[in-house]
Coordinates of C-alpha atoms in Angstrom, one line a residue:
X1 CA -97.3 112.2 -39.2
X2 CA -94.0 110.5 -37.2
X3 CA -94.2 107.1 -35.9
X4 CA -93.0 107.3 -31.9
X5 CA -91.6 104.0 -30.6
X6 CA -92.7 104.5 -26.5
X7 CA -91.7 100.9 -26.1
X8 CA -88.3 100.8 -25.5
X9 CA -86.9 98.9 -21.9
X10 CA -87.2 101.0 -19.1
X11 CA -89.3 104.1 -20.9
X12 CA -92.2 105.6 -18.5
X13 CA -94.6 108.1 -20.7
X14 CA -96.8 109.9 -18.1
X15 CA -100.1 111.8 -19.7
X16 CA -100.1 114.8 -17.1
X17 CA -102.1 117.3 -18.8
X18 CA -105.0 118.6 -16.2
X19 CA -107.6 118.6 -19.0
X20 CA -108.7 115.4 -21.2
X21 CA -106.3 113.9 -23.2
X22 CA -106.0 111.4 -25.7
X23 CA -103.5 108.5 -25.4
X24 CA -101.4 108.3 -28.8
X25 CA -102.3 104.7 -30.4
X26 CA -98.8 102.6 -29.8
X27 CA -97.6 99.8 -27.5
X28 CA -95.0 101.5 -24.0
X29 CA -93.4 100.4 -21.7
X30 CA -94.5 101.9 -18.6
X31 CA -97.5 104.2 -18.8
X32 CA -98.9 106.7 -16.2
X33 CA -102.2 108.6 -16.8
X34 CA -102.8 111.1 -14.0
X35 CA -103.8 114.5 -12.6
X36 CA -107.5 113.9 -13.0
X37 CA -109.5 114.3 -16.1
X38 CA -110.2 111.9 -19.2
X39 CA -107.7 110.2 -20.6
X40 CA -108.6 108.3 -23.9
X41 CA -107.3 105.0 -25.1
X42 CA -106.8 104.1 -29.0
X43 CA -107.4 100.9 -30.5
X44 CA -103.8 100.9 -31.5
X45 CA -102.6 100.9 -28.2
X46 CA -102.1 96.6 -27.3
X47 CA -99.1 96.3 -25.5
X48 CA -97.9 97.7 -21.9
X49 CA -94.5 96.1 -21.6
X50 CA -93.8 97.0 -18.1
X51 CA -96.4 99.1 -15.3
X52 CA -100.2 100.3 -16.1
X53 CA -100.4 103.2 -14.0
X54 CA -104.3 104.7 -13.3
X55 CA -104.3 107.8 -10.8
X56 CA -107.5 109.8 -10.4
X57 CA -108.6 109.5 -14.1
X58 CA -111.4 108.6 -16.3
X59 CA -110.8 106.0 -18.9
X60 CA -112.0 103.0 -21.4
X61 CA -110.1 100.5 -22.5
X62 CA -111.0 99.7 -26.1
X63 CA -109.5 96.6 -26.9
X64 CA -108.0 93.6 -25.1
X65 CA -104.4 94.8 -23.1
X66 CA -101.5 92.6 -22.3
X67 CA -99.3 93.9 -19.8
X68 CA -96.2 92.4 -18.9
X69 CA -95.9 94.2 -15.5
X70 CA -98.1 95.8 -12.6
X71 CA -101.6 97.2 -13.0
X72 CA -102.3 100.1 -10.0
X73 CA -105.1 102.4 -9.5
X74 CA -105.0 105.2 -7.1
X75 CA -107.0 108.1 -6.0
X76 CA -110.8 108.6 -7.1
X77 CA -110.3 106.7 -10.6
X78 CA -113.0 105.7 -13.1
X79 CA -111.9 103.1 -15.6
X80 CA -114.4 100.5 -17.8
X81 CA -112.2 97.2 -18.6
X82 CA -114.7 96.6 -21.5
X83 CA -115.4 93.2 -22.6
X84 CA -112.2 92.0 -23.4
X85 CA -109.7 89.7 -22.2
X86 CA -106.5 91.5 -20.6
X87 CA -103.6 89.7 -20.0
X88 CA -101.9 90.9 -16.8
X89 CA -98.3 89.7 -15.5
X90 CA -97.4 91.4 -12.3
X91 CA -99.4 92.4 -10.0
X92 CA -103.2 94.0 -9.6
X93 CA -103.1 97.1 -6.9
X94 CA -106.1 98.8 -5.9
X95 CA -105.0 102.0 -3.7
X96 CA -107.4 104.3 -4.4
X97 CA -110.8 104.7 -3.8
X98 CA -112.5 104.7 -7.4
X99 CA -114.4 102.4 -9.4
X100 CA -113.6 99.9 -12.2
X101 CA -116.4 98.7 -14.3
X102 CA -115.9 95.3 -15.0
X103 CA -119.0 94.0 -17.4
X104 CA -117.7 91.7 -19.7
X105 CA -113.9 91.9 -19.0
X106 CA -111.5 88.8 -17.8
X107 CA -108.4 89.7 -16.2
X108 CA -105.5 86.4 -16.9
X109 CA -102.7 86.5 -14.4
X110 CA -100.0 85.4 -16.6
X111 CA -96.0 84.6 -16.1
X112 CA -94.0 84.7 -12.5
X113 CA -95.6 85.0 -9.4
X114 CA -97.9 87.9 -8.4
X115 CA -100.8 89.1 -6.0
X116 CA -103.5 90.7 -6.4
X117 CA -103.6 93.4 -3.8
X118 CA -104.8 96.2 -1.8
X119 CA -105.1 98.8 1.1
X120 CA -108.9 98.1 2.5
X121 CA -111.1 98.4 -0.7
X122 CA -113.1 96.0 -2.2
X123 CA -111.9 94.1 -5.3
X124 CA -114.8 93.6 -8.0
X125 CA -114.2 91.8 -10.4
X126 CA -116.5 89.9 -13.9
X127 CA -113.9 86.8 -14.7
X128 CA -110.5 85.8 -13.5
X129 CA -108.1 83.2 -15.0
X130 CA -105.0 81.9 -13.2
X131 CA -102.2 81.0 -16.1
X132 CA -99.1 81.0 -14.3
X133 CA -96.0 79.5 -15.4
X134 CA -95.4 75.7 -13.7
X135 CA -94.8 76.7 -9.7
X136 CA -95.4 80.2 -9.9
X137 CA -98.2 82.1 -7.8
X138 CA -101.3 83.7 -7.6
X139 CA -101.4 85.4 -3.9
X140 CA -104.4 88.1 -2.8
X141 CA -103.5 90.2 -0.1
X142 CA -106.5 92.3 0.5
X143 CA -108.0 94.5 3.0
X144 CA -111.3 93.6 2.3
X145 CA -113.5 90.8 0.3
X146 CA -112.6 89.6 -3.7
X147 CA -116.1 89.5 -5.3
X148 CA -115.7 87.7 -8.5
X149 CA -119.2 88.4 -10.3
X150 CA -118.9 85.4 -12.9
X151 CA -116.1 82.6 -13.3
X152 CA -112.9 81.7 -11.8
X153 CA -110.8 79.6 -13.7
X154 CA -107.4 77.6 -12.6
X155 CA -105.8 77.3 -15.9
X156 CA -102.4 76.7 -14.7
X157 CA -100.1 77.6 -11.6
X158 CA -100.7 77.7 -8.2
X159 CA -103.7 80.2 -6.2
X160 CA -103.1 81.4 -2.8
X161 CA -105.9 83.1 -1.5
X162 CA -104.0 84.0 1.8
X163 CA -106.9 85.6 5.0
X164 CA -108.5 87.4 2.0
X165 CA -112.1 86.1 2.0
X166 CA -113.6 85.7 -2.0
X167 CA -117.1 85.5 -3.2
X168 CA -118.0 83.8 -6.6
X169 CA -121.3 84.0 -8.6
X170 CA -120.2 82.3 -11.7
X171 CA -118.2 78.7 -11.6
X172 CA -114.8 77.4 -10.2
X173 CA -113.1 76.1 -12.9
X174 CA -109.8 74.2 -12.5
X175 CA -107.9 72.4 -15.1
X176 CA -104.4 72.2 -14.2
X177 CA -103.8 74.4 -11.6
X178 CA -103.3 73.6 -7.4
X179 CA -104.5 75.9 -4.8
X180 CA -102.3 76.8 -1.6
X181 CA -104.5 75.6 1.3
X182 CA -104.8 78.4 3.4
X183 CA -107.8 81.0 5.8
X184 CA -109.4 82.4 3.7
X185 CA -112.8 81.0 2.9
X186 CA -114.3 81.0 -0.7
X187 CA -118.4 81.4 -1.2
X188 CA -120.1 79.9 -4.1
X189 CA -122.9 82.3 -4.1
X190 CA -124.7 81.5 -7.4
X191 CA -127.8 79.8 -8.7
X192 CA -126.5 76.9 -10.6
X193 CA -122.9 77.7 -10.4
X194 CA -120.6 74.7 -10.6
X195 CA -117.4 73.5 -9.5
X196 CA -115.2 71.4 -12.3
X197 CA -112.6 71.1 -14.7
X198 CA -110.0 68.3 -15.7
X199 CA -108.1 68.6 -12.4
X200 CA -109.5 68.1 -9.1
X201 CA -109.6 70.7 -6.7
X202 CA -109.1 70.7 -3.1
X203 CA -110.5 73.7 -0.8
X204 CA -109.7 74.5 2.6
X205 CA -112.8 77.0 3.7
X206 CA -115.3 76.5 1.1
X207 CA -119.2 77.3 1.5
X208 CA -121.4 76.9 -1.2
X209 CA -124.9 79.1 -1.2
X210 CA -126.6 78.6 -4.3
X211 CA -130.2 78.6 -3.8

């Protein structure tokens, strides 16, 4: 069989097909799955240079991602994150009104500054990890709560959590990073869950509720 190259700068591949589909195992650029249906990842597939585009559709991600641009969902998606890491750069955009499944996974905000955003939905999410570069941002700009169901961890960079309210059940981690003081209030809302790190942290609205 040919080997495609999908990667080049700029290059969008959209998987439009109204039935299930698989997703040919290479790294793109951008990459669009829509118009409903199952769309199918390959193991082969590691890299998303630019935009992750999910709208409407059903899919698994087999293997950690690292994509250096925007991850959006829209419409009544179903994605599993599986327990990997995935590397994200731009920003995280919830527009639609579907599910991801999050067991396991860790989304790392990576590179420039970004936000993690969204109409009014709810943002689940298992682990985050803030690794900016040096003076760039995290911001979340949602409509609704961020419920992180394990850790958060401040790596490097700034996080600026905005009027966007955040529940954690795992720790608060912060070893290098500052946070932007700001309205929104974080909840500790674990049994046992800790707050540490090699860097102190300082909170604005923090409540901790871990009986």
């Amino acid at each position: 069989m040919s080997t495609f190259t999908f990667n080049t700068t700029g290059a969008t591949v959209r998987y439009t097909r109204s039935g299930n589909q698989n997703i040919y195992g290479t790294n793109y650029h951008h990459l669009s799955l829509l118009n409903g249906s199952t769309k199918t990842f390959s193991a082969n597939t590691a890299t998303i240079g630019g935009n992750l585009l999910f709208d409407g559709v059903t899919s698994t991600l087999l293997r950690s991602l690292t994509i250096g641009g925007n991850v959006t969902f829209e419409g009544a998606y179903n994605v599993t994150l599986g327990a990997f890491t995935h590397n994200v750069g731009g920003n995280w955009s919830k527009n639609g009104w579907g599910v991801h499944t999050v067991t396991g996974s860790t989304i790392n905000f990576t590179g420039a500054s970004s936000e993690l955003n969204g109409v009014h939905w709810q943002q689940n999410f298992n682990n985050i990890s803030v690794s900016k570069t040096a003076g760039q941002t995290l911001g979340v700009n949602l409509g609704s709560e961020l419920v992180i169901a394990g850790n958060f961890t401040l790596a490097s960079g700034n996080y600026n959590q905005g009027t966007t309210n955040s529940v954690i059940s795992g720790n608060w981690t912060n070893n290098g990073g500052s946070v932007v003081s700001s309205a929104g209030i974080i909840r500790m809302n674990g049994s046992g869950t800790t707050i540490g790190g090699t860097a102190s942290t300082t909170f604005n609205n923090l409540t901790i509720n871990n009986n």
